[in-house]
Structure formats: C-alpha cells, structure tokens
Coordinates of N, CA, C and O in Angstrom, one line a residue:
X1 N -17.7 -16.4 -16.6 CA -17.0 -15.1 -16.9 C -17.7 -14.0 -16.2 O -18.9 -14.0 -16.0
X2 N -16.9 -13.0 -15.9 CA -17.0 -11.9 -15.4 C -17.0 -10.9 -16.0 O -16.1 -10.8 -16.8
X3 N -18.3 -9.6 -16.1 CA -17.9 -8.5 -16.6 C -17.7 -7.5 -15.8 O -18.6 -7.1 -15.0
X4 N -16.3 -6.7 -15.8 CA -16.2 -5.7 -14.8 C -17.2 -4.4 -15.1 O -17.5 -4.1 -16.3
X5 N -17.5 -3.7 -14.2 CA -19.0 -2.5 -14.8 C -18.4 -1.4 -14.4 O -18.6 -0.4 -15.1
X6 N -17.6 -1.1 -12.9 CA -17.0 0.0 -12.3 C -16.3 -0.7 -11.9 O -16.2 -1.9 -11.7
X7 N -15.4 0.6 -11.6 CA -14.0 0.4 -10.5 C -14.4 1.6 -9.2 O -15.4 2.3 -8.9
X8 N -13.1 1.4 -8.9 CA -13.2 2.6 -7.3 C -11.3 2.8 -7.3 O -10.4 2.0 -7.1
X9 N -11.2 4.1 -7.7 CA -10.1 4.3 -7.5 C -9.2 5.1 -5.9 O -9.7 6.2 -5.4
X10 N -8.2 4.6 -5.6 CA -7.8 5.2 -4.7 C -6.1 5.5 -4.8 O -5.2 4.9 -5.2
X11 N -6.3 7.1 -4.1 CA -4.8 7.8 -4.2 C -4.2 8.3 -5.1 O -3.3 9.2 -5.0
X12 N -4.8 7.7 -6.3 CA -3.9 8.6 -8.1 C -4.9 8.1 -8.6 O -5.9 7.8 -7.9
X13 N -5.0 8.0 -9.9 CA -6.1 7.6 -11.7 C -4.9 6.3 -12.3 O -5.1 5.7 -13.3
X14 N -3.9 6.2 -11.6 CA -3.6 4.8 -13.2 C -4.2 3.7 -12.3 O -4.7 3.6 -11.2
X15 N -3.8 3.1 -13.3 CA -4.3 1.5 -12.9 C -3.6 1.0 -11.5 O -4.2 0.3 -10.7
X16 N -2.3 1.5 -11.1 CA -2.5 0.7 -10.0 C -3.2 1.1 -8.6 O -3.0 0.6 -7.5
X17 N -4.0 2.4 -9.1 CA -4.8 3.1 -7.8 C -6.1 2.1 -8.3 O -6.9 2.4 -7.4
X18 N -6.9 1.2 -9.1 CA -7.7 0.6 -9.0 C -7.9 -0.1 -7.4 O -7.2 -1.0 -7.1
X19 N -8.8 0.3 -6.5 CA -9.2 -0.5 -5.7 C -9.9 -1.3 -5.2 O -9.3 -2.0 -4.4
X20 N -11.0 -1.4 -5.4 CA -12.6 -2.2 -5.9 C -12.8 -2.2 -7.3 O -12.3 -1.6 -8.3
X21 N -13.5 -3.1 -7.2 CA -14.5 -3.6 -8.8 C -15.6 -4.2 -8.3 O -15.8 -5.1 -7.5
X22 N -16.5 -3.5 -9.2 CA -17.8 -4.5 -9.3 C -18.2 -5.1 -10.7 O -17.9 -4.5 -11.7
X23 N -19.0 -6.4 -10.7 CA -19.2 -6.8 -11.6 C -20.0 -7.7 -12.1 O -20.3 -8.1 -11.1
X24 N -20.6 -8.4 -12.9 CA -21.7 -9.1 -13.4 C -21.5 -10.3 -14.2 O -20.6 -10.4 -15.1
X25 N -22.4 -11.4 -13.8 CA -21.6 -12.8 -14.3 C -22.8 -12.6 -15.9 O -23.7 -12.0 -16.4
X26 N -21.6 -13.7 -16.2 CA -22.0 -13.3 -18.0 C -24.0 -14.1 -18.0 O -25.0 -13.5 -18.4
X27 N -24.0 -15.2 -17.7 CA -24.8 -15.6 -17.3 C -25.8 -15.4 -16.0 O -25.2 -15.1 -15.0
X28 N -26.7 -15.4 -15.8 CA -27.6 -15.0 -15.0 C -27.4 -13.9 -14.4 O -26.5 -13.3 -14.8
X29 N -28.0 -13.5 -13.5 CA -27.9 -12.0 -12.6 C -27.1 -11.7 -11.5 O -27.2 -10.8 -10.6
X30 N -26.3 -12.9 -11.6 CA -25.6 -12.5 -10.2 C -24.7 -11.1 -10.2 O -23.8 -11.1 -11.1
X31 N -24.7 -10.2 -9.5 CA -23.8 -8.8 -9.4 C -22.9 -9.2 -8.2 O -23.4 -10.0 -7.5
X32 N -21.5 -8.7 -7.8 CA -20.8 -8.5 -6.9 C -19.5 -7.4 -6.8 O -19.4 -6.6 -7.8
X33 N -18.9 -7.3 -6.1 CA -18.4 -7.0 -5.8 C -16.6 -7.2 -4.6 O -16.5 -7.6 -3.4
X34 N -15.5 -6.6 -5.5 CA -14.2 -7.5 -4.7 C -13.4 -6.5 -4.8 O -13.6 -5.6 -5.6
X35 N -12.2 -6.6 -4.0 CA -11.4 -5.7 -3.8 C -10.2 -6.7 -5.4 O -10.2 -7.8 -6.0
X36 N -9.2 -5.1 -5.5 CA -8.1 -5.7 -6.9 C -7.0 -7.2 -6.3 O -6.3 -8.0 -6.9
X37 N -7.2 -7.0 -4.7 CA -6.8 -8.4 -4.6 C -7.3 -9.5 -4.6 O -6.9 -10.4 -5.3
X38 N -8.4 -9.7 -3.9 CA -9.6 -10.4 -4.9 C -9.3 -11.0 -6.2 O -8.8 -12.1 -6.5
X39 N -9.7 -10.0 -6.8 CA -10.0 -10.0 -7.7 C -8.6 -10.7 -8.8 O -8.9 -11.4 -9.8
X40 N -7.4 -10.4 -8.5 CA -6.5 -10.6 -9.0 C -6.0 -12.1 -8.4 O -5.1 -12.6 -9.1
X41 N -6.4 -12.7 -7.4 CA -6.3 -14.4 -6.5 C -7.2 -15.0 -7.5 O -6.7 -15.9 -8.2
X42 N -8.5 -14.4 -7.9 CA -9.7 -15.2 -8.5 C -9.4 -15.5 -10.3 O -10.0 -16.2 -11.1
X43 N -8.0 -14.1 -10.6 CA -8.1 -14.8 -11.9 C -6.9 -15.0 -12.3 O -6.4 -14.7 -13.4
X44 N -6.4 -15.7 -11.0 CA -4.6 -16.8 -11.5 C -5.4 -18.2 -10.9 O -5.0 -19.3 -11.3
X45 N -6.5 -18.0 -10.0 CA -7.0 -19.3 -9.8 C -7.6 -20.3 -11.3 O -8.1 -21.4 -11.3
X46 N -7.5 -19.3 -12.3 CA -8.4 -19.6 -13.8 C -9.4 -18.8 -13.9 O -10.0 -18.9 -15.0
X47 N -9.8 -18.1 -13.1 CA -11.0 -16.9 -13.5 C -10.9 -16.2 -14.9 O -9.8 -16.2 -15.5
X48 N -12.1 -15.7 -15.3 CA -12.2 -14.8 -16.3 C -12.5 -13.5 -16.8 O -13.5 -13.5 -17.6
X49 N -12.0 -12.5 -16.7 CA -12.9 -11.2 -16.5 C -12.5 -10.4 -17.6 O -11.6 -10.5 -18.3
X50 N -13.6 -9.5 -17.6 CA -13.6 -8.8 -19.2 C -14.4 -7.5 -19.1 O -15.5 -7.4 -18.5
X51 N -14.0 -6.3 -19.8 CA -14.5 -5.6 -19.8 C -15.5 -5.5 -21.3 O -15.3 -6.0 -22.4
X52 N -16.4 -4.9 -21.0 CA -17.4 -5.1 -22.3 C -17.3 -3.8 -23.2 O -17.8 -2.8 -22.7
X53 N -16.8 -3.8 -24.5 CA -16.6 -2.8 -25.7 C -16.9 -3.3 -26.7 O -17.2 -4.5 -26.9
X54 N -16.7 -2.6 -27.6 CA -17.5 -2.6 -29.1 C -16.4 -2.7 -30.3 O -15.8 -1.6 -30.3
X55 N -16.1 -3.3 -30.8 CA -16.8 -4.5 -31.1 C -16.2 -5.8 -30.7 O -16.0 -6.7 -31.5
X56 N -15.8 -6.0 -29.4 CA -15.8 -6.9 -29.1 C -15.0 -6.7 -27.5 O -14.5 -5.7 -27.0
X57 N -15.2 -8.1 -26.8 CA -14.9 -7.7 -25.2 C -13.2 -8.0 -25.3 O -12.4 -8.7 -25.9
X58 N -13.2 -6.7 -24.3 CA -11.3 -7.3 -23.8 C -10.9 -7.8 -22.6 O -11.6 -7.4 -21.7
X59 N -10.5 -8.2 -22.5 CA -9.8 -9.8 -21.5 C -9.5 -8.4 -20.2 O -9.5 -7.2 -20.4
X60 N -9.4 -9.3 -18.8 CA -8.6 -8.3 -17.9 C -7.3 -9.4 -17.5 O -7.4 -10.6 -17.2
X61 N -6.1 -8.6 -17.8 CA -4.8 -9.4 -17.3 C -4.7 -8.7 -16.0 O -5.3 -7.6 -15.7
X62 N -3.6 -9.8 -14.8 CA -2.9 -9.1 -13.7 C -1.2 -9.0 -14.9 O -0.7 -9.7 -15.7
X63 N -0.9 -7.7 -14.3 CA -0.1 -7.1 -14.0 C 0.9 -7.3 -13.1 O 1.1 -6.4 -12.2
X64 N 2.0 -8.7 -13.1 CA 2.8 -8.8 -12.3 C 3.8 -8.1 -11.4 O 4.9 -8.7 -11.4
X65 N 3.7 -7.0 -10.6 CA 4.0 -5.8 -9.8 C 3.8 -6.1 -8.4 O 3.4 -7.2 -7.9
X66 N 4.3 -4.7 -7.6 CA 4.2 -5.2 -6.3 C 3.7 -4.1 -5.9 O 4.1 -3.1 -6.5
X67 N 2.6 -3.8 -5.0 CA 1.4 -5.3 -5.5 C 0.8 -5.4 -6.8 O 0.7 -4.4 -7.4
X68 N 0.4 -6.5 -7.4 CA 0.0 -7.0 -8.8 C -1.0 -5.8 -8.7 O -1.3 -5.1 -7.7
X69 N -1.8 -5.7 -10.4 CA -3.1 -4.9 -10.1 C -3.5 -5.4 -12.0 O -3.0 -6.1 -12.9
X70 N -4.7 -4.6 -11.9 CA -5.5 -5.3 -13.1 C -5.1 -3.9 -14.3 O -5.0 -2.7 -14.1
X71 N -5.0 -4.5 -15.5 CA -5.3 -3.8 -16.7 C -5.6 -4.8 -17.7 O -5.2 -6.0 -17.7
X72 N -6.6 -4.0 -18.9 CA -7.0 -5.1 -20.1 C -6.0 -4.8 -21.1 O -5.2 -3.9 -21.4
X73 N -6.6 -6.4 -21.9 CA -5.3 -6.7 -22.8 C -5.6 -7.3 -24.1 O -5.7 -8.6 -24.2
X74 N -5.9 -6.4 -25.4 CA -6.4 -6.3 -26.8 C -6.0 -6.9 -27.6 O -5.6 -6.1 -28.4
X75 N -5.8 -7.8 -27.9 CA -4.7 -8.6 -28.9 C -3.2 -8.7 -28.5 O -2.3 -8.5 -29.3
X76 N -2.8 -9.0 -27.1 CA -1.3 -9.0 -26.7 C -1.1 -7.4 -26.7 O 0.1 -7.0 -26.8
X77 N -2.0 -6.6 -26.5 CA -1.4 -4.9 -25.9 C -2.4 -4.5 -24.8 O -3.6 -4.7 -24.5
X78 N -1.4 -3.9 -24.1 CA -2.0 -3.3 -22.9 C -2.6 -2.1 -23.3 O -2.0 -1.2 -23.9
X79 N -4.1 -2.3 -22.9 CA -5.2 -1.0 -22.7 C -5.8 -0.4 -21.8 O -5.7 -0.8 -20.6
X80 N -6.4 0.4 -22.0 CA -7.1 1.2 -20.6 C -8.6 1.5 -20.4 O -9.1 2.5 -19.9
X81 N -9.3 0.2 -20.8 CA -10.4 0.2 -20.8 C -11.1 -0.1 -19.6 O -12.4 -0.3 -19.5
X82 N -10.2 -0.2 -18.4 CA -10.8 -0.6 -17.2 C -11.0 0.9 -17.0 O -12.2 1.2 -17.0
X83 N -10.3 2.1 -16.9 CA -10.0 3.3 -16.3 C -11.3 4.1 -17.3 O -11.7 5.2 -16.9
X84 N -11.9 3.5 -18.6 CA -13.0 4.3 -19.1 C -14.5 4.0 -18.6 O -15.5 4.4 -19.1
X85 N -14.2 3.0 -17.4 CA -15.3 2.7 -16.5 C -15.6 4.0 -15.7 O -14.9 5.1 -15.6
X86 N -17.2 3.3 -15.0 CA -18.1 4.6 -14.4 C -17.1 4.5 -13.0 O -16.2 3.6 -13.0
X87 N -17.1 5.2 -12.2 CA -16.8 5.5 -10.7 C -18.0 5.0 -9.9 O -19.2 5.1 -10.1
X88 N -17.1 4.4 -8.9 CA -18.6 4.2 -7.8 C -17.6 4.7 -6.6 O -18.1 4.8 -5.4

C-alpha cells in the first residue's frame, strides 16, 4: 500500500489539475514519486493508495474521465482529501 504525502498541481486547484504525487510505502522506507498517469495505470493494475487521516485512512479512486485523474473515496463518497495535501 501506498500513502500519498503531496501532490503538484498544474493549471487550476480541482482534482483534475493534480499532476504529480509523491508517496510512501506503508511498510518500510521506500519514498517515490509518479506522475497522475502513473499513478492511475498502477492502481487499475490492483495497486493501493491512500491518503492518511484521522480517524481512519481513505482509499484513492481513478476517476473515469478524459483523461482519468485521482480523488479519494470515504465510504462510497467522493472527497477531497488528496487537495488538503502539502504542495511540492
């Protein structure tokens, strides 16, 4: 599993100006970094990514759109917990 930590937005603030993400595996220290297409290939391949909140983590869905892009998803509702990430 993946935790997303920042985004990088480009051109507007909604979600589908997300352009980069960086992020940290749940287990050990690996950090990286992928673009939202990336990132959106790696979690229809079965990947897992999540943003980390209190009290509990929320899932990141793709967004079936042209082009696809990422937002998280709280119990079957779309939220905007990727966009209350830091900027890099």
């Amino acid at each position: 599993m993946r935790y997303i930590t920042q985004i990088r937005l480009e051109g507007g603030a909604l979600h589908e100006h997300i352009a980069r993400l960086r992020w940290k595996e749940q287990e050990g220290h690996q950090v990286g970094e992928a673009s939202r297409a990336e990132l959106v290939q790696w979690l229809r391949a079965g990947g897992d990514a999540r943003v980390q909140t209190w009290p509990r983590d929320v899932k990141v869905a793709v967004i079936e759109a042209r082009p696809p892009y990422l937002r998280t998803k709280a119990n079957g509702v779309l939220t905007d917990n990727l966009l209350e990430l830091p900027r890099f």
